[in-house]
Amino acid sequence: MTSPGRRLTQQDIARIAGVSQTTVSLVLNNRTDAEVRIAPETRERVLRVIRETGYVADPVARRLAERRNRILGVFTYEAVFPTASADFYHPFLLGIEECAEEIGCDLLLFTSARAAGERRRIFNEDSRVRLADGCLLLGRAVDRDDLARLLAEGIPFVSIGRRDDAGAPVPYVGADYPPAVRALVDRTARLGHRRLAYVGTGAGAESPADRMRGFREAVAAVGVEGLHVPVTGRTPGELLDDVSAAGVSAILVEEPADAVAITHAAGERGLSVPGDLSVLALGAPTRPVPVDVDFTGFRIPRREMGRRAVELLAELLGNGGGTPQELLSCELVEGSTLAPNRS
Amino acid sequence: MTSPGRRLTQQDIARIAGVSQTTVSLVLNNRTDAEVRIAPETRERVLRVIRETGYVADPVARRLAERRNRILGVFTYEAVFPTASADFYHPFLLGIEECAEEIGCDLLLFTSARAAGERRRIFNEDSRVRLADGCLLLGRAVDRDDLARLLAEGIPFVSIGRRDDAGAPVPYVGADYPPAVRALVDRTARLGHRRLAYVGTGAGAESPADRMRGFREAVAAVGVEGLHVPVTGRTPGELLDDVSAAGVSAILVEEPADAVAITHAAGERGLSVPGDLSVLALGAPTRPVPVDVDFTGFRIPRREMGRRAVELLAELLGNGGGTPQELLSCELVEGSTLAPNRS
DNA sequence: TCAAGACGCTAATACGAATTATCACTGGGA
DNA sequence: TCCCAGTGATAATTCGTATTAGCGTCTTGA
């Protein structure tokens, strides 16, 4: 076997096989162009030495010489393996890994990108984004300056989740929330509900904003009343009171974890779901919560988004241009928390 | 901002600042040795250009010149983000990420290491392990040849989970199963149980073997009878019958997922746990299963193992030598499935 | 007989940053 | 006048691989 001292280089192989480093490189890369010719016996000899020594090319040097690495960076603003939102992010990562494996790329998690104790930033004094051929951005809130800088520096990347322009259009794979929310509002209205409420921030990042927009457009189109009920600083109980006082018979909850809490609070006050109040959940919980209710709502195609993002990034790397923007549609979930309006 | 054309190099910065590439490098690395002197105003000028252009050093080139990368590889034989055993592996990864973040390293997931459709291998024709400074091995079963080759090539690595020698001792951070199993057997014996059974393979990889060894040693030391009941090819019901027929009053189940199934089967046959049969679970489930029972057993310190493995790897990289081997002790879990023997 | 290609290989260079060796200049002391 | 120390910077080289341009020899076709 190899001595543990210094690692082998193509130069070593070349010396042993009695050829030049160039030849080793050519054999290694299996170049059989018309431009390049290696005698079969030479090729065999070099291959034999490579086999015997167990030589493998240094991928770092390779990256310096070529333009690529077959490394895709994954940047997350929170931990990649979080405790809190593990269940939410896992499907994205699953999709990313699957596709990366298919196209033969490794994944680099930028875990170092944090200035002591602070939030992660893509660009700190010693940014390592460039280690990868391109990168994937994951997380609900993405720093605008980071996005702008990525665009400005021409670093290939795809955001998972739709992003507003940051000086220029941002490449993304997002979930198409508006039609999904619209479909839910539609069904709800058809079941006789006339006053609906959107429970959640409806703003802050693109994804809540998109849901909210879908809601506003839908209630306008269908001709029902749509209220916005923020959640911050109120208990689920208080929230329920507000909603009841406003004569709302169906609520669409931005964050399913809130939907769970609200449903439980309803139970405690003797309100039945969906008998007295229909509760729709818009997506998947981003906070860990035991979901014991089968909510009507929709499914965010997280795994598919992860896969597609990798595919698009690979294309970007291949042809070097364009700004892919895709929205994947959310599948409706039948569930059991939507019923005809009884009031 | 930067033009999207080509990316900036130190040469560019040098040109703009009117100095040499060397000077830029020296300023960038904040070298203030006696050997190296830069006039304050020159330093300031270079820094200003760097700020204005937003230049960051290419880590790949850097790595070629230095010896390190600040990249730790993570190799898993199954998917890093598995569907099936997500819950089992997650804590390890959590610990790894935490510690990597602290020491300022990025994590490289070797997702490419798969020959189409086959099992992942560390060494295929174009191995990429060398991209990282060192690597972590995760997974219950690790290929012996891969281990031997890692050792032979002098690649710094730490296995998470104890490994038998593979030609030479393997660096690892493991869970110390034998004392944990012994403690459980001890307690069980003190509660009057005289015939215990170990339910599981007890072999195959190191971790089941270690538990089995702990079991054998413990029953011998305590002076009770210890049976081995394999699980393969039998339903939980059949298994229960065997165990009962043998007059066993307490079982230690290697795989907690099996323990769940067995406990349910017991309930169906009117056997109470722990009234009629005590069921101890040795560790954490590696298959996804709703654990609705509070098993007596022990906790594998997975997060700590992940953390510690990164620490040890970092030390290995620092001093360049040694074969760290550590076993972390498992914390006993009181649970409610162990009771005095009534028979 | 001569030019044009086929053949098999290698020297030289690029990639971007880090390091080593060296250089030009100034001012002071002998 | 000469030497030397101190100062500030740079040219040259290194890391390991990939690519380009080209070398000399031998064949082929006109």
XYZ file of C-alpha atoms in Angstrom, chain A residues 1-4 7 53-64 69-72 76 78-83 86-87 90 93-94 97 100-102 104-114 118 120 123-131 148-149 151-154 303, chain B residues 1-4 7 53-64 69-72 76 78-83 86-87 90 93-94 97 100-102 104-114 118 120 123-132 149 151-154 303:
132
model
C 0.000 0.000 0.000
C 0.928 3.617 0.041
C 3.322 4.975 2.565
C 1.582 7.385 4.861
C 0.367 11.657 -1.086
C -0.623 2.653 -6.237
C -4.271 3.423 -5.668
C -3.750 6.908 -6.968
C -6.707 9.261 -7.092
C -6.580 12.776 -8.449
C -6.667 15.616 -6.001
C -10.093 17.107 -6.536
C -8.967 20.491 -5.318
C -6.237 20.868 -7.872
C -8.649 19.605 -10.424
C -11.087 22.293 -9.524
C -8.433 24.941 -9.934
C -15.911 20.820 -8.814
C -19.068 18.809 -8.943
C -19.812 20.371 -5.610
C -23.088 22.076 -4.947
C -29.234 27.742 5.073
C -30.636 28.405 10.200
C -28.876 25.148 11.001
C -29.056 22.534 8.264
C -29.937 19.973 10.861
C -32.144 22.025 13.107
C -33.892 20.745 16.143
C -36.281 19.565 11.368
C -39.504 18.172 10.035
C -36.099 17.591 5.894
C -32.932 18.257 1.799
C -34.130 14.833 0.860
C -29.709 14.877 -1.929
C -27.405 15.540 -6.338
C -26.680 11.858 -6.133
C -28.205 11.273 -9.533
C -22.996 12.862 -9.342
C -22.455 15.942 -7.244
C -21.408 16.294 -3.646
C -23.126 18.660 -1.290
C -21.288 21.268 0.695
C -23.085 22.601 3.720
C -21.894 26.059 4.597
C -21.830 25.537 8.313
C -18.910 27.870 8.828
C -20.714 30.926 7.587
C -21.371 32.498 10.886
C -24.590 36.005 14.906
C -25.377 33.215 9.248
C -20.697 36.895 2.627
C -18.486 37.389 5.607
C -14.854 38.350 5.511
C -13.819 34.965 4.241
C -16.683 33.773 2.151
C -16.555 30.232 0.998
C -19.390 30.166 -1.497
C -16.896 29.862 -4.289
C -15.830 26.475 -3.088
C -28.019 41.081 -4.535
C -24.407 40.227 -4.044
C -26.417 38.172 -8.474
C -23.810 40.892 -8.830
C -20.927 38.489 -8.557
C -22.496 36.149 -11.033
C -39.172 17.169 -1.959
C -20.409 46.428 -8.152
C -18.545 43.717 -9.933
C -19.072 43.062 -13.583
C -20.654 39.680 -14.064
C -14.414 37.023 -11.161
C -14.636 45.585 -5.125
C -15.937 43.087 -2.597
C -13.112 40.728 -3.373
C -12.940 37.389 -1.572
C -10.152 34.896 -1.964
C -10.869 31.777 -3.933
C -10.795 29.011 -1.329
C -9.837 26.407 -3.870
C -6.658 28.134 -4.868
C -5.977 28.812 -1.261
C -6.305 25.171 -0.399
C -3.872 24.186 -3.085
C -9.546 23.385 3.342
C -11.582 23.719 6.454
C -13.878 21.162 4.963
C -14.893 18.061 6.834
C -22.767 7.798 5.007
C -27.176 5.248 3.272
C -28.619 8.614 2.294
C -27.638 11.466 4.575
C -31.223 12.593 4.622
C -32.960 9.273 4.692
C -36.656 8.819 4.839
C -34.252 10.018 9.620
C -34.989 10.132 13.297
C -30.597 13.219 12.852
C -25.765 15.132 12.276
C -26.991 17.781 14.634
C -23.038 20.445 12.506
C -18.298 22.077 12.788
C -19.847 25.482 13.067
C -17.915 26.199 16.231
C -15.395 27.129 11.493
C -15.523 24.184 9.137
C -17.886 23.402 6.309
C -19.388 19.992 5.839
C -19.143 18.057 2.618
C -21.674 15.320 2.085
C -20.366 12.678 -0.260
C -23.559 12.177 -2.150
C -21.778 11.383 -5.375
C -20.138 8.264 -4.035
C -22.361 5.803 -5.692
C -25.249 0.294 -6.088
C -22.205 3.841 -1.748
C -13.386 4.569 -3.030
C -14.641 4.344 -6.527
C -12.633 5.157 -9.605
C -12.673 8.846 -8.928
C -12.801 9.194 -5.198
C -13.538 12.556 -3.780
C -12.612 12.019 -0.149
C -9.576 14.174 -0.635
C -11.718 17.211 -1.150
C -12.031 17.331 2.588
C -7.915 1.839 2.550
C -6.034 3.820 7.073
C -3.529 2.811 4.430
C -3.744 6.105 2.601
C -3.364 8.015 5.799
C -25.604 14.252 19.591
